[in-house]
Coordinates of C-alpha atoms and ligand atoms in Angstrom, one line a residue:
X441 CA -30.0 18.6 13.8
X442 CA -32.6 15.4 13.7
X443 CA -31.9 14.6 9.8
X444 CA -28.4 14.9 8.1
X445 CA -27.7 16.0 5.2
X446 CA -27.6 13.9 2.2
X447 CA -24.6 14.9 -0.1
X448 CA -22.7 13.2 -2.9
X449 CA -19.7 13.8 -4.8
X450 CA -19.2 13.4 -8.4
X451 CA -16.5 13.5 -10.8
X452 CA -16.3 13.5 -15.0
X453 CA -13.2 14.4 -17.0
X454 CA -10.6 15.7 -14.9
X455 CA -8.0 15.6 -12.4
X456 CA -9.5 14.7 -9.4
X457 CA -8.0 17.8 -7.5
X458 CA -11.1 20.0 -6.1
X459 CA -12.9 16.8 -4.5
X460 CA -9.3 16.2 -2.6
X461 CA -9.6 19.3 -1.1
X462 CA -12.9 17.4 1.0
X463 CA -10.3 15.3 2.2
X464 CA -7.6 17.8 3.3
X465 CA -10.7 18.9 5.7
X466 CA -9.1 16.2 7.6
X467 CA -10.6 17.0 11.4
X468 CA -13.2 19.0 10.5
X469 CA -14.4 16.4 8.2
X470 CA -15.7 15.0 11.2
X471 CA -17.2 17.6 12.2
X472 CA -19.0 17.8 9.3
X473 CA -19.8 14.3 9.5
X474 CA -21.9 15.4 12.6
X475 CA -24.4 17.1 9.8
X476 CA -24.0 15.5 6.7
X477 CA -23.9 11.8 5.5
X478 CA -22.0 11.6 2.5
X479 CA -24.2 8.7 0.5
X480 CA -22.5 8.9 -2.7
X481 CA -18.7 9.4 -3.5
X482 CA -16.6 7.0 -6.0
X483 CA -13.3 8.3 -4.5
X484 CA -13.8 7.2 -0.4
X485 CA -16.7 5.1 -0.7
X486 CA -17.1 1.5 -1.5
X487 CA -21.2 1.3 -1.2
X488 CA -22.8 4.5 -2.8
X489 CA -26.8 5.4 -3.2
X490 CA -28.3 6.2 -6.1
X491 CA -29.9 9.3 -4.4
X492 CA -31.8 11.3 -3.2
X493 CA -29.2 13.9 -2.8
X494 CA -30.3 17.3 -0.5
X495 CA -26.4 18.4 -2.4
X496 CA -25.4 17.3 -5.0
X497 CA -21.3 18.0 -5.8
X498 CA -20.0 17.6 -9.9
X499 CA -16.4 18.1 -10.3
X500 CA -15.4 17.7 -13.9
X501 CA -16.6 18.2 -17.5
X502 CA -19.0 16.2 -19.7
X503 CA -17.3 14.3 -22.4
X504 CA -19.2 11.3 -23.4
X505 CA -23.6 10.9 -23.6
X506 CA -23.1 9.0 -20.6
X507 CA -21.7 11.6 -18.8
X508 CA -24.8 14.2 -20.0
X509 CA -26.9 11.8 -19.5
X510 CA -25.3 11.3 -15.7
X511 CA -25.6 14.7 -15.0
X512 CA -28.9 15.3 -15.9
X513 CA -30.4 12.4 -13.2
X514 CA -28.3 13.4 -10.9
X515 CA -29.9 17.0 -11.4
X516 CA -33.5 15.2 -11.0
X517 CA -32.1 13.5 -8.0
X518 CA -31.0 16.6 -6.0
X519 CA -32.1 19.5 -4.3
X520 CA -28.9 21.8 -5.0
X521 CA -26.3 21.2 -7.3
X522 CA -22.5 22.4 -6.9
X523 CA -20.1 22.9 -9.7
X524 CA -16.9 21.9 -8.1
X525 CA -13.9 23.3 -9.4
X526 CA -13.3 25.1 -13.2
X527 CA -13.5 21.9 -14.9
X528 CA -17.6 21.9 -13.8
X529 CA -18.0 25.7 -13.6
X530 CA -16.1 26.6 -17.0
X531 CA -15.0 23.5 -18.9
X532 CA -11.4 24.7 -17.5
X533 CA -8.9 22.4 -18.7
X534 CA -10.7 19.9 -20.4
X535 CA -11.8 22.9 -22.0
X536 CA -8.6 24.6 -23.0
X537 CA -8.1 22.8 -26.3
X538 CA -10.6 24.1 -29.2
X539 CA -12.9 21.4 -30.7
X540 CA -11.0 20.9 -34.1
X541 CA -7.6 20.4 -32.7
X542 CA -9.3 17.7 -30.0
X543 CA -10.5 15.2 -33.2
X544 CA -7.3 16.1 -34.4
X545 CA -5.6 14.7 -31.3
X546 CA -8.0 12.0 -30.8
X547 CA -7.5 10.6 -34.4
X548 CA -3.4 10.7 -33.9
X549 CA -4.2 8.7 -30.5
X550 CA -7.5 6.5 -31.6
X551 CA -6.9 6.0 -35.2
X552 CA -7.9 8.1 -37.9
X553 CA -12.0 7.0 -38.0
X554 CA -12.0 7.7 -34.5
X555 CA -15.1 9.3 -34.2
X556 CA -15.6 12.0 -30.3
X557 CA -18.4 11.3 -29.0
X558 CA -18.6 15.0 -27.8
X559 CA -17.2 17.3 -30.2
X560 CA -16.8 20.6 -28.0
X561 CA -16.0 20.4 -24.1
X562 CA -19.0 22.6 -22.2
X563 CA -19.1 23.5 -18.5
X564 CA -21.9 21.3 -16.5
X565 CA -24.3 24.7 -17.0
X566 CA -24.6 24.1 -20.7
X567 CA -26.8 21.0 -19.9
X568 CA -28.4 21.7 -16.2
X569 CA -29.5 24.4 -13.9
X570 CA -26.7 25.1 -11.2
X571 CA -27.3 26.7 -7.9
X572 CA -23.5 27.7 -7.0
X573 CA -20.4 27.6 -8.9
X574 CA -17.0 27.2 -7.0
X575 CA -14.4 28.3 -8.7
X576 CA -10.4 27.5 -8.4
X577 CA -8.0 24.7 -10.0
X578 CA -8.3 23.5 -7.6
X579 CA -11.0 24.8 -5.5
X580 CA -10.1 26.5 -2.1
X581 CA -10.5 25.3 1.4
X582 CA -11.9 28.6 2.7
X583 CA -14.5 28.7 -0.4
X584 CA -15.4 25.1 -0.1
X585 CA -16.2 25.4 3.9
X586 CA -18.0 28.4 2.9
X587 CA -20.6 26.8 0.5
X588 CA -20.7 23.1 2.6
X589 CA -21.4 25.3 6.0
X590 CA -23.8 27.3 4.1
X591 CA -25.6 24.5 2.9
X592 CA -26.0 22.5 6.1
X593 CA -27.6 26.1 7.7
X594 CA -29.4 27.1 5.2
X595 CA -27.7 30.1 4.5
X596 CA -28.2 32.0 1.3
X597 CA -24.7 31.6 -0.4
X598 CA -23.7 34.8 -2.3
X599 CA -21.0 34.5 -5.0
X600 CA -17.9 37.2 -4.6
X601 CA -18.8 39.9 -7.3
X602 CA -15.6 41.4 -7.2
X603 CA -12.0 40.8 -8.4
X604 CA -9.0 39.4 -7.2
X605 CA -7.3 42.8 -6.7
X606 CA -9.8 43.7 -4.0
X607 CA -8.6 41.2 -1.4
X608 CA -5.0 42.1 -2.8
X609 CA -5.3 45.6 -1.8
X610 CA -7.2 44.4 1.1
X611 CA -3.5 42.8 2.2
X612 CA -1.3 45.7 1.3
X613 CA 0.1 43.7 -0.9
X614 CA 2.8 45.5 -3.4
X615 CA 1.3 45.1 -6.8
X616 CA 3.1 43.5 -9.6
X617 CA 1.1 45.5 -12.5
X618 CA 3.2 48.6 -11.0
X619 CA 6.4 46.7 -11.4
X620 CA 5.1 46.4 -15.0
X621 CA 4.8 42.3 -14.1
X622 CA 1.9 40.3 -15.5
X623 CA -0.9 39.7 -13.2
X624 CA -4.7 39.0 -14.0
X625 CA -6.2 40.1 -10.9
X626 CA -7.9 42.8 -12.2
X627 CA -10.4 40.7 -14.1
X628 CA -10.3 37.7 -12.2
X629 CA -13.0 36.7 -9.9
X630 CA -12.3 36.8 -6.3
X631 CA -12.7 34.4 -3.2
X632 CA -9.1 33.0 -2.8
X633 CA -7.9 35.8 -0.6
X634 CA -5.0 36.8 -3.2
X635 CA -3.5 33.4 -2.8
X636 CA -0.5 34.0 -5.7
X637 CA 0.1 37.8 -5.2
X638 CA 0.0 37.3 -1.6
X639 CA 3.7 35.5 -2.3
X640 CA 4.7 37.9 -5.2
X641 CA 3.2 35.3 -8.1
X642 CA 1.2 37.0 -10.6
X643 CA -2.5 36.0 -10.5
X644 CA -3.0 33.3 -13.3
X645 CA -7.1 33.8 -13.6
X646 CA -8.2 30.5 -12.4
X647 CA -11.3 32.0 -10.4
X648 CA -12.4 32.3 -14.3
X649 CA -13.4 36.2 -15.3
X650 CA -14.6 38.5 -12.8
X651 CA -18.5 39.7 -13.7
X652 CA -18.6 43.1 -15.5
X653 CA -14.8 42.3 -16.2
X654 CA -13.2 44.5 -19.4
X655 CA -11.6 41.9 -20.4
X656 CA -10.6 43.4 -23.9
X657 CA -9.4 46.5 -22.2
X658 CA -6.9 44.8 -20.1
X659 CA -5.7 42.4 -22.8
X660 CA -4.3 45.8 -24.5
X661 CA -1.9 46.4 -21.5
X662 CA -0.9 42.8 -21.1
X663 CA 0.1 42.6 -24.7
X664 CA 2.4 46.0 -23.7
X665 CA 3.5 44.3 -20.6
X666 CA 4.6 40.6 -21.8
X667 CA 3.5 40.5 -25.9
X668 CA 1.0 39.3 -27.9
X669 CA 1.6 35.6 -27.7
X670 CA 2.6 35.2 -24.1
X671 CA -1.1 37.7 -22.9
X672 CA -2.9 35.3 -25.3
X673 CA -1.0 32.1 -23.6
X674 CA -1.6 33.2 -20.3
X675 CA -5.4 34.3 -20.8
X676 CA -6.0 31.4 -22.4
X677 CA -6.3 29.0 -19.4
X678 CA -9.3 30.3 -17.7
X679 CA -10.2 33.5 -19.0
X680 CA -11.0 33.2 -22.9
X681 CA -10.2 29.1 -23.2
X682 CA -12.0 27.9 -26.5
X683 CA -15.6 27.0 -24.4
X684 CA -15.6 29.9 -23.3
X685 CA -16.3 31.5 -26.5
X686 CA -20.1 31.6 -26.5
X687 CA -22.7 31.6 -23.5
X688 CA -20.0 31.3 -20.9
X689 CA -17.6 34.8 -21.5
X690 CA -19.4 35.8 -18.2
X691 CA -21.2 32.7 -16.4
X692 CA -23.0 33.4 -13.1
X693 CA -22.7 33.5 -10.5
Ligands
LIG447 S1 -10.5 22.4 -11.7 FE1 -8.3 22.0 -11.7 S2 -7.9 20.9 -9.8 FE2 -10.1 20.9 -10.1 S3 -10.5 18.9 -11.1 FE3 -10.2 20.4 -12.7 S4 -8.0 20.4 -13.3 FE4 -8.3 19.3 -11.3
LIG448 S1 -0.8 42.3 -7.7 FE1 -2.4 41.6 -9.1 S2 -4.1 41.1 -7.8 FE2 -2.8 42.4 -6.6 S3 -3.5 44.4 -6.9 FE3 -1.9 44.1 -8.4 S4 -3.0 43.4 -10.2 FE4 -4.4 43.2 -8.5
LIG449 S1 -4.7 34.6 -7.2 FE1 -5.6 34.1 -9.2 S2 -4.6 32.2 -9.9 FE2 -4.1 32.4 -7.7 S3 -5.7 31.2 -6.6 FE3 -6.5 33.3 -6.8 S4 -7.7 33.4 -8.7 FE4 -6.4 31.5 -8.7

């Protein structure tokens, strides 16, 4: 390969966790370095270009104009953006608290003229075009390799259009819903292999909703299973969170 690949890595409101997972790469890191020349990340570097990007990498949400404004050059900048992680792909846990109870919180914290300068929490496809959403809190390795060794080939990434349960019962794993234990699987989107079944821990929906998912349908036997409060607590992380309201009940890919 004569020219690497330029790639950057950037991160808004959030925990930092999905961009880690670059570093747990550990060894193959290097390999990678082999094809692609990281230009641009906060976290590892202390010299960073201002672009081009060929990749472009966004973990986090938008919260301030700075931070739309941010994401819309670096969409100018680059020839492929990622969403990394739920925060980017669905406003995940910035996204979790509606937008009254967030001035409410910021006035108890900033004072009570404190004034948001962003008043709901959107995922990054609110504002720009993305070409791939990875999913997770935090984002898998396996998923992760997938979309960087894509990119440096050229592959044509295709998102997983089914849910959790298939690579569950793809494991022979026992199912909790039969033990009449809560697990979302059934309308989460898959691609972590049935991480939490896999070691008898119900699915908690962080892939975000599985595409064509009835999501109402399976609400009714969660509320039979564990209640009405404790389906709508558990549901409310990643599957029906407060941005998730309006365009985003089913975002692609
Ligand atoms: S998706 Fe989860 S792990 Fe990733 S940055 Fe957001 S809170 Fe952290
Ligand atoms: S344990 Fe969960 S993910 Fe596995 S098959 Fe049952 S419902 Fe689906
Ligand atoms: S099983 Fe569900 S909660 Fe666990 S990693 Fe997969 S999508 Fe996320």
């Amino acid at each position: 390969m004569k020219n690497k690949i330029k790639v950057a890595i950037f991160d808004l409101t959030d925990c930092e966790g999905c961009e880690l997972q670059f570093l747990a790469f550990r060894e193959k890191l290097l390999d990678l370095a082999k094809s692609i020349e990281i230009t641009n990340w906060r976290l590892a570097k202390a010299k960073n270009d201002n672009g081009p990007f060929d990749v472009a990498f966004i973990e986090g949400s938008p919260l301030t104009q700075d931070d739309i404004e941010m994401i819309k050059e670096i969409r100018q900048s680059s020839g492929a953006v990622v969403a990394l992680g739920d925060c980017a792909s669905l406003a995940g846990i910035p996204g979790i608290v509606s937008s009254g109870e967030r001035e409410a919180l910021a006035r108890k914290i900033y004072g009570k003229n404190y004034e948001l300068a962003v008043k709901k929490v959107y995922p990054l496809s609110h504002y720009i075009n993305i070409d791939y959403h990875i999913r997770g809190c935090p984002v898998t390795q396996k998923e992760l390799e997938y979309v960087v060794s894509g990119l440096i080939w050229g592959k044509v990434l295709s998102p997983k259009a089914y849910p959790v349960c298939l690579e569950c019962k793809a494991k022979e794993n026992h199912c909790l819903l039969l033990e009449d234990k809560p697990c979302l699987g059934p309308i989460t989107k898959g691609g972590c292999d049935a991480l939490c079944p896999s070691v008898s821990h119900r699915c908690y929906g962080c892939f975000g909703p599985a595409k064509g998912a009835n999501i109402e349908s399976f609400k009714k036997h969660l509320v039979e299973v564990v209640g009405r409060d404790e389906a709508n607590r558990q549901m409310h992380f990643f599957i029906t969170n407060p941005s998730m309201e309006e365009e985003n009940k089913d975002p692609s890919p």
